[in-house]
mmCIF file of C-alpha atoms and ligand atoms in Angstrom:
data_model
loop_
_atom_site.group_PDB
_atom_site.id
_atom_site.type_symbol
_atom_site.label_atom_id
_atom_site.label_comp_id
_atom_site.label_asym_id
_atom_site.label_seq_id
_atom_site.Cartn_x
_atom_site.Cartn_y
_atom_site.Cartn_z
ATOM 1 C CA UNK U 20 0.549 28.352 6.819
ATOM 2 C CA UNK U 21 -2.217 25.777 6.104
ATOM 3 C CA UNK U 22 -0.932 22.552 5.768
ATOM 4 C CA UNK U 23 -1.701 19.602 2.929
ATOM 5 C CA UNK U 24 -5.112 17.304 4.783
ATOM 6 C CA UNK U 25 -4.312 13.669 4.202
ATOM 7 C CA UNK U 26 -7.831 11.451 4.669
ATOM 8 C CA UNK U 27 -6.086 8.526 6.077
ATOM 9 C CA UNK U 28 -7.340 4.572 7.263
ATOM 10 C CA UNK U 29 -3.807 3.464 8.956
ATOM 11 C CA UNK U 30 -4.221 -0.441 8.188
ATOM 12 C CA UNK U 31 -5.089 0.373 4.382
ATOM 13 C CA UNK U 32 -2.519 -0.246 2.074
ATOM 14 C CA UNK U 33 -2.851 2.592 0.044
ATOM 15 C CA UNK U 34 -2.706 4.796 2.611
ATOM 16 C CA UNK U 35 0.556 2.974 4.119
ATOM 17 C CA UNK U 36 1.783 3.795 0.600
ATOM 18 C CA UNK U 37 0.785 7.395 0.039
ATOM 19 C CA UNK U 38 1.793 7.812 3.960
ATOM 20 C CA UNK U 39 5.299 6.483 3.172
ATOM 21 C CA UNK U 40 5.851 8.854 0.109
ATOM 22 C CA UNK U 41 4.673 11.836 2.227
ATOM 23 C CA UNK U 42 6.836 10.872 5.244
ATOM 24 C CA UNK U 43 9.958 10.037 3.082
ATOM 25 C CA UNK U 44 9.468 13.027 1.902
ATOM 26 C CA UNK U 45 9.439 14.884 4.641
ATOM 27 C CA UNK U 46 6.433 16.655 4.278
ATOM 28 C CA UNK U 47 3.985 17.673 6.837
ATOM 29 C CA UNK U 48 0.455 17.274 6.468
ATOM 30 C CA UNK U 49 -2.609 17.327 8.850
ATOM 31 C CA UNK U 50 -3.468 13.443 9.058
ATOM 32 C CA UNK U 51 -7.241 12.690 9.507
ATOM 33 C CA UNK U 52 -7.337 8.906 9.983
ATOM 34 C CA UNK U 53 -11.569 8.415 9.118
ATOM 35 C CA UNK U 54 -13.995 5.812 9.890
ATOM 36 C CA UNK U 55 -15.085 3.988 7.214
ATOM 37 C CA UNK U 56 -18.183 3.295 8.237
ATOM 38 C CA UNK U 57 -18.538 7.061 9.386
ATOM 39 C CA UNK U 58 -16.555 9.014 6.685
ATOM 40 C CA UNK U 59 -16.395 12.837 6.950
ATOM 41 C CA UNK U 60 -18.394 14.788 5.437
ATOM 42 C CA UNK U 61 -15.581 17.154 4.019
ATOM 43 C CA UNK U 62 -14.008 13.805 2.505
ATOM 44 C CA UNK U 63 -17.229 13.105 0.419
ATOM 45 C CA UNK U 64 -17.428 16.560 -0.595
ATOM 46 C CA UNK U 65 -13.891 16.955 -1.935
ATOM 47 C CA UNK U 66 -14.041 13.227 -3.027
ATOM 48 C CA UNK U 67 -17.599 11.322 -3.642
ATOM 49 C CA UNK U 68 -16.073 7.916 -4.509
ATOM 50 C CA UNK U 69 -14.972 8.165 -0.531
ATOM 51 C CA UNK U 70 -12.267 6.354 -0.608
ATOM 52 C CA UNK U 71 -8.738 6.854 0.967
ATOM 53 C CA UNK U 72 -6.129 8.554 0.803
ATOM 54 C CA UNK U 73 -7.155 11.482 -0.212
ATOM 55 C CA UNK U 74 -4.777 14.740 -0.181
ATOM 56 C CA UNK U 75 -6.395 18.350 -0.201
ATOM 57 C CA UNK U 76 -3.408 20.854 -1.024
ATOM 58 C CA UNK U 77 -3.704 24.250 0.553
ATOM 59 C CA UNK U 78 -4.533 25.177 -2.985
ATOM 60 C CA UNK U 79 -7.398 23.386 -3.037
ATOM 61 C CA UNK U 80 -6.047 20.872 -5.482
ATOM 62 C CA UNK U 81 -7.384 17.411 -4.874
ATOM 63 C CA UNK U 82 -5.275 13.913 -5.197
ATOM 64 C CA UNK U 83 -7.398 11.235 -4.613
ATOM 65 C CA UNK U 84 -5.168 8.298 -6.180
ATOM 66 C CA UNK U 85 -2.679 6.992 -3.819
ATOM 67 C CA UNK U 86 -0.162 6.682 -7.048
ATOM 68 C CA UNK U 87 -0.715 10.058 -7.101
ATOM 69 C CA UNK U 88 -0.214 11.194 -4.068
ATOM 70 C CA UNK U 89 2.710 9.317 -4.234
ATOM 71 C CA UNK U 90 4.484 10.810 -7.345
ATOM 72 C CA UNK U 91 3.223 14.194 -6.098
ATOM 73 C CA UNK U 92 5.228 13.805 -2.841
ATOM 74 C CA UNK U 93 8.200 12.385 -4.758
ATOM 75 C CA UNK U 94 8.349 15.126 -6.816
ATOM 76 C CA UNK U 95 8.403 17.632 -4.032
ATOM 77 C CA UNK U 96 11.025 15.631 -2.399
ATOM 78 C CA UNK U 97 12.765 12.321 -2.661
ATOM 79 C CA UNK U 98 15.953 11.802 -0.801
ATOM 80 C CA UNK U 99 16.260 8.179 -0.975
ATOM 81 C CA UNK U 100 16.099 8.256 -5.198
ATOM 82 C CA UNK U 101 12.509 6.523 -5.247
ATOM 83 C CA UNK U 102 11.345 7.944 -8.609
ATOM 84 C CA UNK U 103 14.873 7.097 -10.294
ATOM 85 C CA UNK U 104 13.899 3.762 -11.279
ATOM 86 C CA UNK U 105 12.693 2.934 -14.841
ATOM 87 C CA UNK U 106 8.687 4.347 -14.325
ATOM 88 C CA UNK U 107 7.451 1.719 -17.225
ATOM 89 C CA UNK U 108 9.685 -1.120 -15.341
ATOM 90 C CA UNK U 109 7.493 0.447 -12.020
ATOM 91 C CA UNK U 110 4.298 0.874 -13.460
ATOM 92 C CA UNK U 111 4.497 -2.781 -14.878
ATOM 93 C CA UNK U 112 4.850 -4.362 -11.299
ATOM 94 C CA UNK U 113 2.265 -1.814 -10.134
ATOM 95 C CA UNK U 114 -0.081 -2.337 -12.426
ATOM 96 C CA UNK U 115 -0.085 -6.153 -11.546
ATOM 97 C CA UNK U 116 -0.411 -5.636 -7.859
ATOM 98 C CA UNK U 117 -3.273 -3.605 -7.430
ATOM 99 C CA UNK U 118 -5.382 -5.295 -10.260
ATOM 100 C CA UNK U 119 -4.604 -9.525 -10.799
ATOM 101 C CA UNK U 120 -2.305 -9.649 -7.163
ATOM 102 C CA UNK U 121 -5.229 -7.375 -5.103
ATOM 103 C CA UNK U 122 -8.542 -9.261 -6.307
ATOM 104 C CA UNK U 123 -6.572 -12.652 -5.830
ATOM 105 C CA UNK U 124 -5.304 -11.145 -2.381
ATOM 106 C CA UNK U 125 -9.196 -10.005 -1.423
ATOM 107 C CA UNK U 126 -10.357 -13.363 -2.020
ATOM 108 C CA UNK U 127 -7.558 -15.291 -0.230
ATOM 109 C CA UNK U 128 -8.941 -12.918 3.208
ATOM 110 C CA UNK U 129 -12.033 -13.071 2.934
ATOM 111 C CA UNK U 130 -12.476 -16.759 0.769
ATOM 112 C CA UNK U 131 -15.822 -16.925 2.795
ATOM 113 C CA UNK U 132 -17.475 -13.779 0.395
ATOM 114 C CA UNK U 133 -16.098 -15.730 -2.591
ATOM 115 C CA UNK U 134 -17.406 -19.574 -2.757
ATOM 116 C CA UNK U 135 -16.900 -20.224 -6.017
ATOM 117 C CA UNK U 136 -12.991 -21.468 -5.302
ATOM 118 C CA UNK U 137 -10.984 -22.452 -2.091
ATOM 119 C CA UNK U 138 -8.765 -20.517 -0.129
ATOM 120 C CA UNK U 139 -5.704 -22.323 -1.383
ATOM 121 C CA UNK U 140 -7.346 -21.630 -4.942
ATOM 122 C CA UNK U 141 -6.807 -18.115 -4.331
ATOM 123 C CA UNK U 142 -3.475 -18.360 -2.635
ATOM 124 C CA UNK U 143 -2.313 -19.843 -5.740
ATOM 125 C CA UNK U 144 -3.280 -17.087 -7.236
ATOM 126 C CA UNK U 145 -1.648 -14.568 -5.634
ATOM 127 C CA UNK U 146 1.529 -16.680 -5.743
ATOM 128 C CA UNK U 147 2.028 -16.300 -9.313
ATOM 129 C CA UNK U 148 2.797 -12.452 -8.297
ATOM 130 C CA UNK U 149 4.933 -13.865 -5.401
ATOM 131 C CA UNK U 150 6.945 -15.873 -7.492
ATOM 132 C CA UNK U 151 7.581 -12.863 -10.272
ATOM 133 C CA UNK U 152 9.115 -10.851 -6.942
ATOM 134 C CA UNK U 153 10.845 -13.848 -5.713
ATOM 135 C CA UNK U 154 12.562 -14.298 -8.825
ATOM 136 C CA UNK U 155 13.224 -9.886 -9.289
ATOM 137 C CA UNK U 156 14.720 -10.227 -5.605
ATOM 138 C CA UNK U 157 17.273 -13.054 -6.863
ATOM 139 C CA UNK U 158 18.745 -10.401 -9.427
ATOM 140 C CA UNK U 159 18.957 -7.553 -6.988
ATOM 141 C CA UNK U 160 17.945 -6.647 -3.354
ATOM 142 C CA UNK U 161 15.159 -4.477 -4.014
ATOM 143 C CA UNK U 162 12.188 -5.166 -6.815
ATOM 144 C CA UNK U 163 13.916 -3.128 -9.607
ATOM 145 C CA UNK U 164 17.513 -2.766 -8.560
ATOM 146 C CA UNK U 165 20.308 -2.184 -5.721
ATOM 147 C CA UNK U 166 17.766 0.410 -3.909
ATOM 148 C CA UNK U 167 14.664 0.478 -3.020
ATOM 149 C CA UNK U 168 12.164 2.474 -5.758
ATOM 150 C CA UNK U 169 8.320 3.339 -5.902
ATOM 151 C CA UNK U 170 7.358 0.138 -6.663
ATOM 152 C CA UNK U 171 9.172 -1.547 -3.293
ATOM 153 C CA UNK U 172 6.824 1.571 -1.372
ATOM 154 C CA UNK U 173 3.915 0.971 -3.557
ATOM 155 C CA UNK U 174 3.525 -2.755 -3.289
ATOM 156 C CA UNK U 175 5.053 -3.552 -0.276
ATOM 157 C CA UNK U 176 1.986 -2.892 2.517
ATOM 158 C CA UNK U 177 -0.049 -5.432 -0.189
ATOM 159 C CA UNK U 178 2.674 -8.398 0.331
ATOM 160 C CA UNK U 179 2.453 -7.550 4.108
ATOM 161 C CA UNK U 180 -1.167 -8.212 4.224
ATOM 162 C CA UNK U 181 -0.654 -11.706 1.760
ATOM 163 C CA UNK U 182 1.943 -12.677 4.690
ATOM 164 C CA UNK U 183 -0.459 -11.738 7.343
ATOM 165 C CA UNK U 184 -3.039 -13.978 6.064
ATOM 166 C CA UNK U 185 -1.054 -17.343 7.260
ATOM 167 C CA UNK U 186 1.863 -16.342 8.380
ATOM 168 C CA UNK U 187 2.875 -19.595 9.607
ATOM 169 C CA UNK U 188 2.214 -20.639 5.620
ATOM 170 C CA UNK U 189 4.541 -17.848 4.522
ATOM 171 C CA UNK U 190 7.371 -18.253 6.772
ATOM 172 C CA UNK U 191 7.525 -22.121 5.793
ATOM 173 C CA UNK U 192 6.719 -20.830 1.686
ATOM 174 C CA UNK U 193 9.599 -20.764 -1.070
ATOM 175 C CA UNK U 194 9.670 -16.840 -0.795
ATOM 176 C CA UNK U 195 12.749 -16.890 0.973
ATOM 177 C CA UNK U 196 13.991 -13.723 -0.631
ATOM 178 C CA UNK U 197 10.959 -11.946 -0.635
ATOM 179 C CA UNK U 198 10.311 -12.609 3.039
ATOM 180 C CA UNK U 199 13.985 -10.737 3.840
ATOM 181 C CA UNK U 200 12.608 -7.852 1.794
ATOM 182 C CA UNK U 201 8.586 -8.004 3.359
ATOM 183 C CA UNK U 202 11.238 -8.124 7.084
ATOM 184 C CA UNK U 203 13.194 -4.967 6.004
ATOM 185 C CA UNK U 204 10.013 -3.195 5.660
ATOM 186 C CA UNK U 205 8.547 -4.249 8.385
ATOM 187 C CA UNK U 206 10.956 -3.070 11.042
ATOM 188 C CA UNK U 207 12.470 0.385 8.850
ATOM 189 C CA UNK U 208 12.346 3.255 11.244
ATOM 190 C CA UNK U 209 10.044 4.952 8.624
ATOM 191 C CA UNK U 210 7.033 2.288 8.956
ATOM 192 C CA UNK U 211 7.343 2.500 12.036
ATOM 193 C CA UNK U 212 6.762 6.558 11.716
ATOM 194 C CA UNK U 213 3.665 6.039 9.416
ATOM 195 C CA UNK U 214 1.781 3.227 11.447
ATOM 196 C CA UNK U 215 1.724 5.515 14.734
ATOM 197 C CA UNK U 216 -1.600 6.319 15.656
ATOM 198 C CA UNK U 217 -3.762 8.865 15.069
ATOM 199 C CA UNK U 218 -7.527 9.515 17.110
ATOM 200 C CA UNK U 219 -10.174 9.391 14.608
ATOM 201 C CA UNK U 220 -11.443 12.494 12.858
ATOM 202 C CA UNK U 221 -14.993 12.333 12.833
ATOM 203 C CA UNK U 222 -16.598 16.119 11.623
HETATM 204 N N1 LIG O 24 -7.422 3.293 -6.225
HETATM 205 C C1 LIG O 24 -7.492 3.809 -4.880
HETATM 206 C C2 LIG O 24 -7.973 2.712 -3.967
HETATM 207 C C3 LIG O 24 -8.133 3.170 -2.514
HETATM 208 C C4 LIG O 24 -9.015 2.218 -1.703
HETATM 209 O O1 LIG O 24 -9.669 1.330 -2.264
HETATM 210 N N2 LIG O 24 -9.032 2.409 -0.387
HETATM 211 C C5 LIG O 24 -9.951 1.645 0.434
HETATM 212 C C6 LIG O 24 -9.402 1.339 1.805
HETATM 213 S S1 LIG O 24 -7.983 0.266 1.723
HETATM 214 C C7 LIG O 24 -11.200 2.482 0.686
HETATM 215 O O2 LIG O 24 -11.095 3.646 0.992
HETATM 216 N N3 LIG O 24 -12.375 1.866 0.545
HETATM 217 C C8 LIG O 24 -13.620 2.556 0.766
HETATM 218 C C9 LIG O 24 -14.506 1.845 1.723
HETATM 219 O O3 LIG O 24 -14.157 0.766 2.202
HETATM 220 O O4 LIG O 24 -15.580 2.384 1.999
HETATM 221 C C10 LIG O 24 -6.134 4.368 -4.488
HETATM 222 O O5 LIG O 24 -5.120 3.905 -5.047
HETATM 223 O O6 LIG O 24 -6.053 5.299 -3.677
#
């Protein structure tokens, strides 16, 4: 039986998030990690904004949001209770992190393409998101409660990259909570499972 094609970029963090969903899941798909610079032609054609992930279904249905892809694989599956959290609770942290938390996160990389502040200006940015987790990880040991939910998946590969950008700044920052719960991430048997590598598909 033909299986789901996931359009994949490994070190993108909404394909670490879609990936995650998938792999919690247990589902198996045919992973196409793509160029960006070179993207496949049968990624444009099923998806002209070419971005990733993408998921084809053997239907021929298209998912081209990684929220999507996420809920879809969730809803297939979800052993470890992801979706059981409050979804407006989850869609509220969301919501933050990939608009005000990922343009201030963009411009603390790469503060060269963005001269109008400093890097620390953006940092400081992206701390006020920081700080909102720091304090949600006081209450409880996951973002919304005692277990880890959608939002933990969804966010998580965006705090990795913040970290990654200084880590020697992070590891010295206030985050002390937050940097147990980027940790517990980090070395979970199932990252491991979706940052294994995969050649490049290139037709
Ligand atoms: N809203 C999209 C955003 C996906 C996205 O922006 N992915 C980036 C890679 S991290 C991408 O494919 N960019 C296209 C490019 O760089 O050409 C989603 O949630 O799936």
């Amino acid at each position: 039986m033909a299986l789901p094609i996931l359009y994949s970029y490994r070190r993108c963090p909404y394909a670490m998030r879609a990936r995650m969903a998938i792999w919690a899941a247990n589902i198996q798909v045919e992973v196409r990690e793509i160029s960006l610079r070179e993207k496949p032609a049968h990624l444009l054609q099923i998806s002209p904004k070419g971005t990733v992930p993408v998921l084809q279904l053997p239907d021929g249905t298209v998912l081209e949001q990684s929220l999507d892809i996420m809920q879809w694989a969730l809803s297939q599956s979800d052993p470890q209770g992801w979706l059981n959290a409050d979804p407006e609770a989850v869609n509220a942290l969301i919501t933050i992190n990939d608009g005000d938390f990922k343009k201030a996160l963009d411009r603390y990389k790469y503060p060269d393409r963005y001269p109008e502040h400093t890097q620390q200006f953006y940092r400081a940015q992206g701390e006020q998101f920081l700080q909102q987790l720091e304090h949600a990880l006081t209450q409880h040991t996951f973002l919304l409660g005692a277990s880890a939910s959608m939002a933990d998946i969804a966010i998580f590969p965006f705090i990795r990259q913040f970290a990654a950008v200084d880590a020697e700044w992070f590891a010295g920052s206030d985050y002390a909570k937050l940097r147990v719960w980027l940790e517990g991430g980090l070395q979970s048997p199932l990252f491991e499972k979706v940052m294994q590598k995969f050649p490049t598909y290139t037709q």
